[in-house]
XYZ file of C-alpha atoms in Angstrom:
404
model
C 1.141 -0.772 1.694
C 3.895 -1.365 3.941
C 5.370 1.946 5.372
C 8.633 2.761 6.507
C 9.423 3.068 10.153
C 10.009 6.528 11.615
C 13.577 7.203 12.292
C 13.004 8.142 15.751
C 10.144 6.187 17.458
C 7.787 8.153 19.656
C 6.120 6.117 22.693
C 2.903 7.213 23.875
C 4.146 8.531 26.933
C 6.705 10.782 25.364
C 4.248 12.338 22.717
C 2.593 14.691 25.139
C -0.947 13.519 25.711
C -1.467 15.762 28.434
C 0.424 18.817 27.245
C -0.781 19.266 23.898
C -3.500 21.862 23.196
C -7.094 20.282 23.309
C -8.290 18.394 20.500
C -11.654 18.541 18.989
C -13.655 15.459 19.027
C -13.910 13.586 15.746
C -17.428 13.956 14.138
C -17.357 10.440 13.153
C -14.467 7.632 13.025
C -13.203 6.655 9.629
C -13.630 3.364 7.872
C -11.325 0.698 9.418
C -9.205 -1.826 7.694
C -6.704 -4.577 8.692
C -3.136 -4.957 7.044
C -1.592 -8.489 7.789
C 2.306 -8.795 6.901
C 3.514 -12.059 5.987
C 7.392 -11.046 5.734
C 8.881 -14.168 3.878
C 9.897 -14.338 0.110
C 11.670 -17.439 -1.659
C 14.431 -14.724 -2.582
C 14.736 -10.991 -1.691
C 14.677 -8.649 -5.005
C 17.694 -6.400 -5.425
C 15.237 -3.423 -5.737
C 13.139 -4.350 -2.678
C 13.179 -2.258 0.489
C 10.305 -3.827 2.318
C 10.403 -5.691 5.398
C 11.056 -9.148 3.590
C 13.109 -12.021 4.418
C 14.362 -15.293 2.330
C 12.182 -18.152 3.827
C 13.814 -21.343 4.973
C 12.752 -24.882 3.984
C 10.106 -24.941 6.781
C 8.225 -21.604 7.305
C 6.738 -21.412 10.697
C 3.218 -21.094 9.550
C 1.513 -22.262 12.712
C 3.594 -20.073 15.203
C 3.238 -17.127 12.847
C -0.601 -17.667 12.771
C -0.757 -17.778 16.383
C 1.443 -14.598 16.895
C -0.789 -12.757 14.326
C -3.867 -13.516 16.187
C -2.201 -12.705 19.798
C -1.191 -9.322 17.994
C -4.724 -8.712 16.822
C -6.178 -9.481 20.074
C -4.145 -6.664 21.833
C -5.320 -4.139 19.200
C -9.174 -4.793 19.893
C -9.770 -2.500 22.934
C -9.212 0.476 20.748
C -11.277 -0.703 17.950
C -14.155 -2.245 19.919
C -17.283 -2.729 17.915
C -15.944 -1.224 14.686
C -16.248 -3.593 11.617
C -13.315 -3.903 8.799
C -14.020 -2.927 5.387
C -11.120 -4.775 3.911
C -8.227 -6.998 4.613
C -5.154 -6.787 3.047
C -2.179 -9.655 2.947
C 1.015 -8.336 2.220
C 4.571 -9.022 2.351
C 6.896 -10.471 1.518
C 5.152 -13.293 -0.596
C 1.900 -14.115 1.478
C 0.986 -16.737 -1.057
C 4.008 -18.865 0.330
C 1.480 -19.818 2.966
C -0.737 -22.776 2.672
C -4.662 -22.167 2.455
C -4.903 -24.260 5.727
C -2.977 -21.653 7.527
C -4.709 -18.673 5.934
C -7.970 -20.097 6.712
C -7.134 -20.602 10.193
C -5.962 -17.130 10.271
C -8.948 -15.632 8.619
C -11.341 -17.674 10.981
C -9.491 -16.559 14.021
C -9.817 -12.651 12.704
C -13.547 -13.079 12.166
C -14.071 -14.004 15.697
C -12.250 -11.169 16.935
C -13.885 -8.569 14.913
C -16.730 -8.170 12.726
C -16.449 -8.141 8.819
C -18.427 -5.697 6.777
C -20.872 -7.652 4.402
C -18.920 -6.487 1.354
C -15.538 -7.103 2.738
C -12.858 -6.880 0.328
C -9.805 -9.547 0.987
C -6.693 -8.870 -1.208
C -3.705 -11.273 -1.203
C -0.442 -10.703 -2.713
C 1.011 -13.460 -4.712
C 4.092 -13.920 -7.009
C 3.967 -15.979 -10.342
C 6.721 -18.305 -9.079
C 4.368 -19.477 -6.096
C 1.350 -20.263 -7.929
C -0.695 -23.435 -7.887
C -4.064 -23.802 -9.271
C -5.411 -25.845 -6.506
C -3.776 -23.532 -4.121
C -5.626 -20.511 -5.373
C -8.776 -22.215 -5.873
C -8.587 -22.863 -1.828
C -7.797 -19.367 -1.435
C -10.626 -18.396 -3.185
C -12.850 -20.853 -1.149
C -11.843 -19.010 1.899
C -13.374 -15.773 1.049
C -10.261 -14.026 -0.409
C -11.755 -12.194 -3.257
C -8.975 -10.084 -4.916
C -5.253 -11.049 -5.791
C -2.286 -8.807 -6.447
C 0.039 -10.472 -8.500
C 3.721 -9.285 -8.710
C 4.625 -9.251 -12.282
C 7.148 -6.674 -12.935
C 7.773 -7.395 -16.527
C 7.005 -10.336 -19.064
C 10.679 -9.992 -20.751
C 13.459 -12.581 -19.536
C 16.270 -10.278 -19.671
C 14.446 -7.512 -17.592
C 13.122 -10.195 -14.999
C 16.533 -11.592 -14.543
C 17.893 -7.631 -13.996
C 15.120 -7.166 -11.051
C 16.083 -10.587 -9.397
C 12.774 -12.198 -10.127
C 12.449 -15.863 -9.609
C 9.729 -16.322 -12.296
C 9.793 -15.882 -16.273
C 7.178 -14.340 -18.733
C 5.579 -17.478 -19.498
C 4.782 -18.139 -15.923
C 3.676 -14.479 -15.321
C 0.835 -14.948 -18.338
C -0.163 -18.433 -16.692
C -0.517 -16.800 -13.256
C -3.230 -14.316 -14.612
C -4.577 -17.466 -16.092
C -4.660 -19.560 -13.008
C -6.363 -16.460 -10.967
C -9.251 -16.196 -13.438
C -9.661 -19.909 -13.564
C -9.829 -20.432 -9.586
C -12.607 -17.974 -9.376
C -11.139 -14.606 -9.150
C -12.893 -12.070 -11.489
C -11.100 -9.161 -9.566
C -7.319 -9.006 -9.685
C -4.332 -6.846 -10.171
C -1.147 -7.123 -11.831
C 1.837 -5.102 -10.563
C 4.030 -3.777 -13.162
C 7.187 -1.694 -13.201
C 8.633 0.682 -16.061
C 11.930 2.390 -16.102
C 13.814 -0.710 -15.734
C 17.591 -1.071 -16.692
C 18.075 -0.124 -20.073
C 14.367 -0.329 -21.034
C 13.258 1.278 -24.031
C 9.990 2.739 -24.859
C 9.091 0.060 -27.048
C 10.083 -2.578 -24.275
C 7.721 -0.720 -21.616
C 4.714 -0.440 -23.788
C 5.109 -4.012 -24.718
C 4.967 -5.027 -21.299
C 2.269 -2.956 -20.516
C 0.187 -4.249 -23.608
C 0.614 -7.729 -22.486
C -0.635 -6.947 -18.956
C -3.692 -5.496 -20.534
C -4.463 -8.327 -22.782
C -4.436 -10.424 -19.500
C -7.663 -8.643 -18.952
C -7.005 -7.569 -15.048
C -9.413 -5.489 -13.366
C -6.784 -3.230 -11.868
C -2.941 -2.270 -12.750
C -0.511 -0.912 -10.218
C 2.290 0.723 -12.880
C 4.999 2.381 -11.365
C 8.603 3.454 -12.005
C 11.664 1.645 -10.581
C 13.385 3.667 -7.761
C 16.486 2.948 -6.200
C 15.875 2.890 -2.317
C 18.343 3.117 0.499
C 19.428 -0.197 2.251
C 18.819 -2.147 -1.063
C 21.266 -3.896 -3.264
C 20.434 -1.568 -6.212
C 21.150 1.141 -4.082
C 24.665 0.033 -3.123
C 25.198 -1.332 -6.962
C 22.896 1.066 -9.189
C 21.974 -0.522 -12.542
C 22.021 1.777 -15.665
C 18.207 3.198 -15.763
C 16.949 5.184 -18.670
C 17.503 8.749 -19.220
C 14.775 11.229 -17.952
C 13.415 12.037 -21.420
C 12.750 8.482 -22.088
C 10.984 7.927 -18.834
C 8.954 10.872 -19.354
C 7.818 9.270 -23.096
C 7.096 6.175 -21.266
C 4.846 7.763 -18.633
C 2.902 9.749 -21.266
C 2.589 6.970 -23.597
C 1.708 4.320 -21.182
C -1.129 6.516 -19.446
C -2.628 7.033 -22.987
C -2.409 3.344 -23.606
C -4.190 2.243 -20.540
C -6.674 4.985 -20.913
C -7.589 3.689 -24.227
C -8.183 0.305 -22.887
C -10.621 1.671 -19.982
C -8.288 1.774 -17.015
C -8.689 4.971 -15.175
C -5.836 6.448 -13.138
C -7.276 7.222 -9.695
C -3.818 7.340 -7.812
C -0.577 8.386 -8.882
C 0.636 4.777 -9.789
C -2.730 2.893 -9.697
C -5.115 2.229 -12.581
C -8.757 0.593 -12.449
C -11.715 -0.575 -14.845
C -14.818 1.133 -13.596
C -15.634 0.173 -10.097
C -12.539 -1.814 -9.576
C -10.340 0.703 -7.654
C -8.692 -1.082 -4.911
C -11.098 -0.207 -1.682
C -8.201 -1.049 0.770
C -5.938 1.569 -0.733
C -8.861 4.171 -1.012
C -9.178 3.744 2.499
C -5.596 4.395 3.063
C -5.106 7.287 0.988
C -8.510 9.204 2.062
C -6.850 8.877 5.612
C -8.783 5.890 6.845
C -7.743 3.713 9.631
C -5.883 0.533 9.744
C -4.824 -2.167 12.116
C -1.321 -3.319 11.093
C -0.331 -6.810 12.318
C 2.665 -8.981 11.645
C 6.546 -8.364 11.618
C 7.265 -4.639 10.776
C 3.444 -4.033 10.100
C 2.279 -0.197 10.450
C -1.264 1.037 11.741
C -3.076 4.129 11.960
C -6.127 4.448 14.399
C -8.320 7.405 15.412
C -9.879 7.990 18.762
C -13.108 9.706 19.169
C -11.590 12.330 21.277
C -9.628 13.359 18.459
C -6.174 11.475 19.164
C -4.755 9.762 16.123
C -1.950 7.244 16.746
C 0.160 5.657 14.216
C 1.861 2.295 15.353
C 4.478 -0.158 14.350
C 5.424 -3.629 15.300
C 8.421 -5.682 15.865
C 10.531 -5.926 12.645
C 12.301 -9.175 12.472
C 10.308 -12.156 12.506
C 12.613 -14.119 15.044
C 11.610 -11.193 17.495
C 8.003 -11.027 16.456
C 7.791 -14.610 17.162
C 9.638 -14.502 20.368
C 7.238 -14.677 23.312
C 9.574 -12.594 25.619
C 9.264 -9.664 23.215
C 6.246 -7.321 22.453
C 4.448 -7.050 19.340
C 4.290 -3.393 19.525
C 7.988 -1.793 18.860
C 6.515 1.930 19.079
C 3.757 4.183 18.485
C 3.314 7.967 17.958
C 0.635 10.426 18.805
C -0.060 12.756 15.712
C 0.733 16.563 16.696
C -1.997 18.715 15.671
C 0.470 20.691 13.734
C 1.482 17.750 11.613
C -2.234 16.787 10.836
C -2.511 18.905 7.737
C 0.528 17.492 6.065
C -0.305 13.928 7.142
C -3.763 14.021 5.574
C -3.006 15.799 2.474
C 0.380 13.508 2.091
C -2.248 10.960 1.539
C -5.508 12.502 -0.066
C -3.553 14.556 -2.820
C -2.083 11.172 -4.300
C -5.664 10.607 -5.452
C -6.147 12.084 -8.812
C -9.798 13.248 -7.875
C -8.606 14.336 -4.613
C -11.144 14.579 -1.791
C -14.026 16.345 -0.617
C -12.532 19.542 1.375
C -15.290 18.525 4.402
C -13.106 15.262 4.536
C -10.209 17.233 6.105
C -12.388 18.454 9.086
C -13.847 14.756 9.531
C -10.669 13.069 9.519
C -8.634 15.554 11.706
C -10.918 17.320 13.733
C -9.465 20.478 12.689
C -11.189 23.472 11.132
C -10.786 24.099 7.140
C -9.814 27.666 7.840
C -6.403 25.989 9.107
C -5.806 25.261 5.214
C -6.796 28.665 4.105
C -3.371 30.613 3.486
C -1.545 27.378 2.588
C -4.315 26.614 -0.231
C -4.212 30.063 -1.495
C -0.364 29.943 -2.199
C -0.504 26.534 -3.732
C -3.194 27.691 -5.935
C -1.354 30.545 -6.974
C 1.699 28.273 -8.095
C -0.783 26.138 -9.881
C -0.241 23.159 -7.783
C -3.644 22.738 -6.238
C -6.891 23.269 -8.346
C -9.106 26.208 -7.330
C -12.004 24.178 -6.185
C -13.374 25.368 -3.092
C -15.237 22.117 -2.251
C -12.508 19.788 -3.098
C -8.907 19.061 -2.262
C -7.274 18.223 -5.797
C -3.839 18.643 -7.046
C -3.479 19.981 -10.141
C -1.627 17.533 -12.979
C 1.459 19.786 -12.441
C 0.840 19.240 -8.328
C 0.904 15.377 -8.892
C 4.303 15.537 -10.588
C 5.755 17.758 -8.210
C 3.778 16.476 -4.991
C 6.642 16.951 -2.407
C 6.813 20.648 -3.584
C 3.005 21.055 -2.982
C 2.985 19.386 0.594
C 5.596 21.831 1.670
C 2.929 24.497 1.649
C 1.447 22.523 4.445
C 4.241 22.003 6.525
C 4.100 24.185 9.836
């Protein structure tokens, strides 16, 4: 769930709090989640543009947990009394941290902010960091969902991606998760890998399905700026092959009961990631940790995005602030911000959610909706906001109608 930092951070005193048009009070605040970023990996992958850094021999677990809890404490005045419905440990590789460190962190978080009775707590992990006893300990802490970064089961593809595990370790990781008591876990898988054929992509996907995850994140490798692959691009499959992979892969997952609910997310019934659903439906989330982003709504209609100090050494420096910046979302950007998230969901959202989350009247979307419907990008459904299959394929084109 890690986001990219805006190019020009806008601080609260620059955001025009007193000069913007009055905002409508929100009828109710959205659900609240917590994102915790742990920025270290064993090795940085050449395709990765997330805020991750190669770990040293001795991770500063104690110091980082202290910093995370202090960071959270500074967020509390803005969310007083609101429970959190989900927690997501992202990275980096959060499973590098010991169960003892994560246990102290979770205990400290729960002392600060109430947990929903059915809270979903997800931890990202890589096969190369799996240890059976460690994962049993994680489960005993109350972590009830894993997201395992497989990417591929084929050795040549794993080597091309710079992964530290092999195919056998990936298979064992899923078995370890189940044996440790995790009956709800996601496997992260890429397609469109260097020189990948249709048969190779489907073999990867079938292997993942055979491991019985409740959720699959299946997405195409893209070349992102500021990565090794951007500067030294590998040979990727032709567009026709990529299209064939996409169509055949979706059909394969559907035949095994995995329903697509978001552009790159597929789940068994009732197993969609609640943390991600909150994110895509423009819910609120606190972000703590190096480079973490957050989004918080206020009863008076203000909606702020925040981002934290990016480099771990700076985040751990007591002389530096945790928060690097914040931006008040202008009223004229709210339609785009809301729909940029909501239209990724294959079922879209109830149209009334737009006003609930933004405080703006539905009439504000009327003309843009009509134009997008005429172009076949938005479904003609008065009570819902839903992209057509074509609209999901060309989501950037669809969103242009809602830019002001």
